[in-house]
Amino acid sequence: GSLTGSHEDYPMAAPSVIVVLKGHKLVWIAPGSFRTLIENPKYKKADIDLLVRSMSTVDPALLASLCSVFGGEVLELRDNEVGVVPPCCVHAAYNVDATVSVNYTVCSQAQWLACVQATALTCQEERAAAAAAAAAKLVGSKDEGLVQESAQRLLRRAAETGGSESFEGCVVLFNKGYIAWMENRIRAEVAVAKRCRRRRVALPAWVRA
């Protein structure tokens, strides 16, 4: 089955909904954001290493381990079942069988606009702070040089594997990826609407919405 490494959906201040149309999906939902988990003093190096590893490698055993260490819950979603991810919470998913699913972020237009603006202004600061906090625990040293070197490695790894949804989410990837997806979606909807008008048939529900 396919996987979705641990990530936080945009806009982070709004909930998201996972709908499984057909198949079998496991979803770990953490009790907080990457940053709150990483900066919590009760979590040790091995815990943070597990969380970082989950950004690019996910399987049922790892989801169970994440739930055991960090809390939250693992949802088991099948045909026509829905799971809700609270605002500012990490989640990861694994498809046990071939699965068709969709993910919606539930937000107002104002929340979405605020998300885009805030991402452009703070994303790089947030990812640097989160990477530094994770690196300090992973390295286990007070040597600032070693910590910074480790932090840079984490940032590079996130850019290669986690993309815009990782806890170090990169605004460049966000702009190139998510906004490009939005533009493609709009173009597709316009094309479908034009065909429906020519054929004088009703618009599909996903276009009307």
PDB file of C-alpha atoms in Angstrom:
ATOM      1  CA  GLY A   1       0.000   0.000   0.000  1.00  0.00           C
ATOM      2  CA  SER A   2       0.982   3.647  -0.392  1.00  0.00           C
ATOM      3  CA  LEU A   3       1.963   5.855   2.517  1.00  0.00           C
ATOM      4  CA  THR A   4       1.832   9.449   3.638  1.00  0.00           C
ATOM      5  CA  GLY A   5       4.685  10.391   5.952  1.00  0.00           C
ATOM      6  CA  SER A   6       3.961  12.387   9.091  1.00  0.00           C
ATOM      7  CA  HIS A   7       2.909  15.938   8.228  1.00  0.00           C
ATOM      8  CA  GLU A   8       0.643  18.856   9.119  1.00  0.00           C
ATOM      9  CA  ASP A   9      -1.988  20.082   6.664  1.00  0.00           C
ATOM     10  CA  TYR A  10      -2.420  23.711   5.584  1.00  0.00           C
ATOM     11  CA  PRO A  11      -3.901  25.864   6.956  1.00  0.00           C
ATOM     12  CA  MET A  12      -2.613  24.544  10.260  1.00  0.00           C
ATOM     13  CA  ALA A  13      -5.187  26.473  12.332  1.00  0.00           C
ATOM     14  CA  ALA A  14      -8.099  24.554  10.789  1.00  0.00           C
ATOM     15  CA  PRO A  15      -9.219  20.911  10.972  1.00  0.00           C
ATOM     16  CA  SER A  16      -8.983  18.517   8.046  1.00  0.00           C
ATOM     17  CA  VAL A  17     -11.163  15.577   7.071  1.00  0.00           C
ATOM     18  CA  ILE A  18      -9.992  12.272   5.575  1.00  0.00           C
ATOM     19  CA  VAL A  19     -12.653  10.397   3.588  1.00  0.00           C
ATOM     20  CA  VAL A  20     -11.981   6.825   2.450  1.00  0.00           C
ATOM     21  CA  LEU A  21     -14.164   6.156  -0.586  1.00  0.00           C
ATOM     22  CA  LYS A  22     -12.911   2.603  -1.012  1.00  0.00           C
ATOM     23  CA  GLY A  23     -10.157   0.598   0.624  1.00  0.00           C
ATOM     24  CA  HIS A  24      -8.490   0.317   4.015  1.00  0.00           C
ATOM     25  CA  LYS A  25      -6.378   3.073   5.568  1.00  0.00           C
ATOM     26  CA  LEU A  26      -4.614   3.447   8.930  1.00  0.00           C
ATOM     27  CA  VAL A  27      -4.130   7.019  10.163  1.00  0.00           C
ATOM     28  CA  TRP A  28      -2.110   8.084  13.223  1.00  0.00           C
ATOM     29  CA  ILE A  29      -3.302  11.395  14.653  1.00  0.00           C
ATOM     30  CA  ALA A  30      -0.921  12.990  17.152  1.00  0.00           C
ATOM     31  CA  PRO A  31      -2.042  15.154  20.102  1.00  0.00           C
ATOM     32  CA  GLY A  32      -0.191  18.200  18.774  1.00  0.00           C
ATOM     33  CA  SER A  33       2.056  19.790  16.161  1.00  0.00           C
ATOM     34  CA  PHE A  34       5.601  18.801  15.245  1.00  0.00           C
ATOM     35  CA  ARG A  35       6.964  21.771  17.120  1.00  0.00           C
ATOM     36  CA  THR A  36       5.052  21.107  20.352  1.00  0.00           C
ATOM     37  CA  LEU A  37       6.102  17.457  20.302  1.00  0.00           C
ATOM     38  CA  ILE A  38       9.746  18.189  19.563  1.00  0.00           C
ATOM     39  CA  GLU A  39      10.057  20.945  22.163  1.00  0.00           C
ATOM     40  CA  ASN A  40       8.410  18.852  24.896  1.00  0.00           C
ATOM     41  CA  PRO A  41      11.217  17.984  27.370  1.00  0.00           C
ATOM     42  CA  LYS A  42       9.752  14.567  28.195  1.00  0.00           C
ATOM     43  CA  TYR A  43      10.659  13.215  24.749  1.00  0.00           C
ATOM     44  CA  LYS A  44      14.195  11.887  24.324  1.00  0.00           C
ATOM     45  CA  LYS A  45      16.538  11.426  21.389  1.00  0.00           C
ATOM     46  CA  ALA A  46      15.074   8.046  20.391  1.00  0.00           C
ATOM     47  CA  ASP A  47      11.553   9.489  20.419  1.00  0.00           C
ATOM     48  CA  ILE A  48      12.462  12.423  18.185  1.00  0.00           C
ATOM     49  CA  ASP A  49      14.411  10.129  15.864  1.00  0.00           C
ATOM     50  CA  LEU A  50      11.264   8.010  15.494  1.00  0.00           C
ATOM     51  CA  LEU A  51       9.221  11.093  14.623  1.00  0.00           C
ATOM     52  CA  VAL A  52      11.760  12.327  12.071  1.00  0.00           C
ATOM     53  CA  ARG A  53      11.978   8.853  10.502  1.00  0.00           C
ATOM     54  CA  SER A  54       8.201   8.787  10.128  1.00  0.00           C
ATOM     55  CA  MET A  55       8.433  11.742   7.722  1.00  0.00           C
ATOM     56  CA  SER A  56       9.605   9.394   4.978  1.00  0.00           C
ATOM     57  CA  THR A  57       8.948   5.830   6.194  1.00  0.00           C
ATOM     58  CA  VAL A  58       5.546   4.621   7.387  1.00  0.00           C
ATOM     59  CA  ASP A  59       4.133   1.160   8.099  1.00  0.00           C
ATOM     60  CA  PRO A  60       1.529  -0.194  10.554  1.00  0.00           C
ATOM     61  CA  ALA A  61       4.146  -1.060  13.182  1.00  0.00           C
ATOM     62  CA  LEU A  62       5.629   2.441  13.029  1.00  0.00           C
ATOM     63  CA  LEU A  63       2.184   4.033  13.374  1.00  0.00           C
ATOM     64  CA  ALA A  64       1.587   1.929  16.492  1.00  0.00           C
ATOM     65  CA  SER A  65       4.983   2.975  17.885  1.00  0.00           C
ATOM     66  CA  LEU A  66       4.251   6.661  17.245  1.00  0.00           C
ATOM     67  CA  CYS A  67       0.936   6.322  19.059  1.00  0.00           C
ATOM     68  CA  SER A  68       2.594   4.523  21.975  1.00  0.00           C
ATOM     69  CA  VAL A  69       5.334   7.150  22.361  1.00  0.00           C
ATOM     70  CA  PHE A  70       3.527  10.400  21.549  1.00  0.00           C
ATOM     71  CA  GLY A  71      -0.098   9.506  22.238  1.00  0.00           C
ATOM     72  CA  GLY A  72      -3.052  10.345  20.063  1.00  0.00           C
ATOM     73  CA  GLU A  73      -4.834   7.540  18.244  1.00  0.00           C
ATOM     74  CA  VAL A  74      -4.612   5.292  15.199  1.00  0.00           C
ATOM     75  CA  LEU A  75      -7.825   5.358  13.159  1.00  0.00           C
ATOM     76  CA  GLU A  76      -8.759   2.413  10.945  1.00  0.00           C
ATOM     77  CA  LEU A  77     -10.832   3.707   8.043  1.00  0.00           C
ATOM     78  CA  ARG A  78     -12.641   1.543   5.496  1.00  0.00           C
ATOM     79  CA  ASP A  79     -15.184   2.132   2.707  1.00  0.00           C
ATOM     80  CA  ASN A  80     -17.200   5.346   3.237  1.00  0.00           C
ATOM     81  CA  GLU A  81     -15.638   6.079   6.633  1.00  0.00           C
ATOM     82  CA  VAL A  82     -14.366   9.473   7.748  1.00  0.00           C
ATOM     83  CA  GLY A  83     -11.597  10.614  10.103  1.00  0.00           C
ATOM     84  CA  VAL A  84     -11.070  14.130  11.450  1.00  0.00           C
ATOM     85  CA  VAL A  85      -7.626  15.626  12.116  1.00  0.00           C
ATOM     86  CA  PRO A  86      -7.838  18.467  14.682  1.00  0.00           C
ATOM     87  CA  PRO A  87      -6.117  21.811  13.989  1.00  0.00           C
ATOM     88  CA  CYS A  88      -2.320  21.920  14.364  1.00  0.00           C
ATOM     89  CA  CYS A  89      -1.940  18.143  14.684  1.00  0.00           C
ATOM     90  CA  VAL A  90       0.580  15.844  13.026  1.00  0.00           C
ATOM     91  CA  HIS A  91      -0.821  12.848  11.186  1.00  0.00           C
ATOM     92  CA  ALA A  92       0.503  10.015   9.031  1.00  0.00           C
ATOM     93  CA  ALA A  93      -1.254   7.343   6.987  1.00  0.00           C
ATOM     94  CA  TYR A  94      -0.720   3.884   5.520  1.00  0.00           C
ATOM     95  CA  ASN A  95      -2.950   2.154   2.963  1.00  0.00           C
ATOM     96  CA  VAL A  96      -3.325  -1.501   3.976  1.00  0.00           C
ATOM     97  CA  ASP A  97      -5.164  -2.273   0.720  1.00  0.00           C
ATOM     98  CA  ALA A  98      -5.569  -0.396  -2.555  1.00  0.00           C
ATOM     99  CA  THR A  99      -7.383   2.730  -1.397  1.00  0.00           C
ATOM    100  CA  VAL A 100      -9.158   5.724  -2.911  1.00  0.00           C
ATOM    101  CA  SER A 101      -9.393   8.600  -0.439  1.00  0.00           C
ATOM    102  CA  VAL A 102      -9.627  12.368  -0.338  1.00  0.00           C
ATOM    103  CA  ASN A 103      -8.486  14.910   2.212  1.00  0.00           C
ATOM    104  CA  TYR A 104     -10.268  18.212   2.828  1.00  0.00           C
ATOM    105  CA  THR A 105      -9.120  21.150   4.913  1.00  0.00           C
ATOM    106  CA  VAL A 106     -12.120  22.798   6.542  1.00  0.00           C
ATOM    107  CA  CYS A 107     -11.490  26.533   6.688  1.00  0.00           C
ATOM    108  CA  SER A 108     -12.903  29.918   5.795  1.00  0.00           C
ATOM    109  CA  GLN A 109     -11.592  32.046   2.948  1.00  0.00           C
ATOM    110  CA  ALA A 110     -10.086  34.386   5.549  1.00  0.00           C
ATOM    111  CA  GLN A 111      -8.266  31.480   7.234  1.00  0.00           C
ATOM    112  CA  TRP A 112      -6.891  30.331   3.881  1.00  0.00           C
ATOM    113  CA  LEU A 113      -5.672  33.821   2.984  1.00  0.00           C
ATOM    114  CA  ALA A 114      -4.095  34.183   6.429  1.00  0.00           C
ATOM    115  CA  CYS A 115      -2.412  30.801   5.956  1.00  0.00           C
ATOM    116  CA  VAL A 116      -0.848  31.806   2.634  1.00  0.00           C
ATOM    117  CA  GLN A 117       0.344  35.135   4.050  1.00  0.00           C
ATOM    118  CA  ALA A 118       1.683  33.615   7.261  1.00  0.00           C
ATOM    119  CA  THR A 119       3.416  30.826   5.360  1.00  0.00           C
ATOM    120  CA  ALA A 120       5.285  33.296   3.188  1.00  0.00           C
ATOM    121  CA  LEU A 121       6.385  35.308   6.235  1.00  0.00           C
ATOM    122  CA  THR A 122       7.120  32.697   8.896  1.00  0.00           C
ATOM    123  CA  CYS A 123       7.658  29.331   7.237  1.00  0.00           C
ATOM    124  CA  GLN A 124      11.428  29.609   6.997  1.00  0.00           C
ATOM    125  CA  GLU A 125      11.704  30.804  10.601  1.00  0.00           C
ATOM    126  CA  GLU A 126       9.460  28.002  11.834  1.00  0.00           C
ATOM    127  CA  ARG A 127      11.326  25.264   9.993  1.00  0.00           C
ATOM    128  CA  ALA A 128      14.698  26.582  11.195  1.00  0.00           C
ATOM    129  CA  ALA A 129      13.546  26.707  14.830  1.00  0.00           C
ATOM    130  CA  ALA A 130      11.985  23.249  14.663  1.00  0.00           C
ATOM    131  CA  ALA A 131      15.053  21.758  12.982  1.00  0.00           C
ATOM    132  CA  ALA A 132      17.359  23.325  15.586  1.00  0.00           C
ATOM    133  CA  ALA A 133      15.241  21.919  18.433  1.00  0.00           C
ATOM    134  CA  ALA A 134      15.209  18.451  16.868  1.00  0.00           C
ATOM    135  CA  ALA A 135      18.930  18.584  16.103  1.00  0.00           C
ATOM    136  CA  ALA A 136      19.814  19.535  19.687  1.00  0.00           C
ATOM    137  CA  LYS A 137      18.066  16.400  20.956  1.00  0.00           C
ATOM    138  CA  LEU A 138      19.365  14.136  18.207  1.00  0.00           C
ATOM    139  CA  VAL A 139      22.987  15.259  18.566  1.00  0.00           C
ATOM    140  CA  GLY A 140      22.889  15.286  22.365  1.00  0.00           C
ATOM    141  CA  SER A 141      25.668  17.867  22.491  1.00  0.00           C
ATOM    142  CA  LYS A 142      26.019  21.501  23.491  1.00  0.00           C
ATOM    143  CA  ASP A 143      28.412  22.084  20.596  1.00  0.00           C
ATOM    144  CA  GLU A 144      26.568  24.749  18.596  1.00  0.00           C
ATOM    145  CA  GLY A 145      28.452  23.854  15.430  1.00  0.00           C
ATOM    146  CA  LEU A 146      27.377  20.205  15.573  1.00  0.00           C
ATOM    147  CA  VAL A 147      23.795  21.198  16.324  1.00  0.00           C
ATOM    148  CA  GLN A 148      23.638  23.596  13.375  1.00  0.00           C
ATOM    149  CA  GLU A 149      25.206  21.040  11.048  1.00  0.00           C
ATOM    150  CA  SER A 150      22.636  18.460  12.126  1.00  0.00           C
ATOM    151  CA  ALA A 151      19.831  21.016  11.738  1.00  0.00           C
ATOM    152  CA  GLN A 152      20.893  21.738   8.160  1.00  0.00           C
ATOM    153  CA  ARG A 153      20.882  18.011   7.380  1.00  0.00           C
ATOM    154  CA  LEU A 154      17.333  17.772   8.728  1.00  0.00           C
ATOM    155  CA  LEU A 155      16.245  20.710   6.581  1.00  0.00           C
ATOM    156  CA  ARG A 156      17.763  19.145   3.472  1.00  0.00           C
ATOM    157  CA  ARG A 157      16.108  15.821   4.259  1.00  0.00           C
ATOM    158  CA  ALA A 158      12.739  17.508   4.777  1.00  0.00           C
ATOM    159  CA  ALA A 159      13.050  19.329   1.455  1.00  0.00           C
ATOM    160  CA  GLU A 160      13.815  16.023  -0.281  1.00  0.00           C
ATOM    161  CA  THR A 161      11.195  13.835   1.415  1.00  0.00           C
ATOM    162  CA  GLY A 162       8.668  15.802   3.455  1.00  0.00           C
ATOM    163  CA  GLY A 163       8.019  18.684   1.101  1.00  0.00           C
ATOM    164  CA  SER A 164       5.713  21.481   2.072  1.00  0.00           C
ATOM    165  CA  GLU A 165       3.864  19.388   4.641  1.00  0.00           C
ATOM    166  CA  SER A 166       6.811  18.488   6.884  1.00  0.00           C
ATOM    167  CA  PHE A 167       7.401  20.303  10.137  1.00  0.00           C
ATOM    168  CA  GLU A 168      10.166  22.270   8.433  1.00  0.00           C
ATOM    169  CA  GLY A 169       7.741  22.917   5.539  1.00  0.00           C
ATOM    170  CA  CYS A 170       9.426  24.966   2.860  1.00  0.00           C
ATOM    171  CA  VAL A 171       7.601  27.999   1.492  1.00  0.00           C
ATOM    172  CA  VAL A 172       9.273  27.511  -1.890  1.00  0.00           C
ATOM    173  CA  LEU A 173       7.879  23.987  -2.199  1.00  0.00           C
ATOM    174  CA  PHE A 174       4.547  25.213  -0.860  1.00  0.00           C
ATOM    175  CA  ASN A 175       4.304  27.855  -3.568  1.00  0.00           C
ATOM    176  CA  LYS A 176       5.450  25.566  -6.361  1.00  0.00           C
ATOM    177  CA  GLY A 177       3.458  22.543  -5.253  1.00  0.00           C
ATOM    178  CA  TYR A 178       0.214  23.443  -3.547  1.00  0.00           C
ATOM    179  CA  ILE A 179      -0.589  26.607  -5.471  1.00  0.00           C
ATOM    180  CA  ALA A 180       0.260  24.854  -8.747  1.00  0.00           C
ATOM    181  CA  TRP A 181      -2.168  22.106  -7.729  1.00  0.00           C
ATOM    182  CA  MET A 182      -4.850  24.742  -7.070  1.00  0.00           C
ATOM    183  CA  GLU A 183      -4.271  26.276 -10.501  1.00  0.00           C
ATOM    184  CA  ASN A 184      -4.526  22.872 -12.171  1.00  0.00           C
ATOM    185  CA  ARG A 185      -7.737  22.157 -10.265  1.00  0.00           C
ATOM    186  CA  ILE A 186      -9.268  25.459 -11.373  1.00  0.00           C
ATOM    187  CA  ARG A 187      -8.279  24.821 -15.003  1.00  0.00           C
ATOM    188  CA  ALA A 188      -9.851  21.355 -14.810  1.00  0.00           C
ATOM    189  CA  GLU A 189     -13.082  22.764 -13.360  1.00  0.00           C
ATOM    190  CA  VAL A 190     -13.291  25.438 -16.068  1.00  0.00           C
ATOM    191  CA  ALA A 191     -12.734  22.826 -18.780  1.00  0.00           C
ATOM    192  CA  VAL A 192     -15.460  20.570 -17.345  1.00  0.00           C
ATOM    193  CA  ALA A 193     -17.870  23.513 -17.009  1.00  0.00           C
ATOM    194  CA  LYS A 194     -17.325  24.474 -20.670  1.00  0.00           C
ATOM    195  CA  ARG A 195     -17.967  20.912 -21.859  1.00  0.00           C
ATOM    196  CA  CYS A 196     -21.135  20.683 -19.748  1.00  0.00           C
ATOM    197  CA  ARG A 197     -22.452  23.952 -21.179  1.00  0.00           C
ATOM    198  CA  ARG A 198     -21.788  22.815 -24.743  1.00  0.00           C
ATOM    199  CA  ARG A 199     -23.588  19.529 -24.101  1.00  0.00           C
ATOM    200  CA  ARG A 200     -26.292  21.211 -21.975  1.00  0.00           C
ATOM    201  CA  VAL A 201     -25.822  18.833 -19.052  1.00  0.00           C
ATOM    202  CA  ALA A 202     -25.668  19.560 -15.323  1.00  0.00           C
ATOM    203  CA  LEU A 203     -22.352  20.371 -13.713  1.00  0.00           C
ATOM    204  CA  PRO A 204     -20.807  17.607 -11.563  1.00  0.00           C
ATOM    205  CA  ALA A 205     -21.157  18.121  -7.813  1.00  0.00           C
ATOM    206  CA  TRP A 206     -17.398  18.566  -7.312  1.00  0.00           C
ATOM    207  CA  VAL A 207     -17.414  21.501  -9.765  1.00  0.00           C
ATOM    208  CA  ARG A 208     -20.520  23.132  -8.271  1.00  0.00           C
ATOM    209  CA  ALA A 209     -18.909  22.948  -4.801  1.00  0.00           C
TER     210      ALA A 209
END
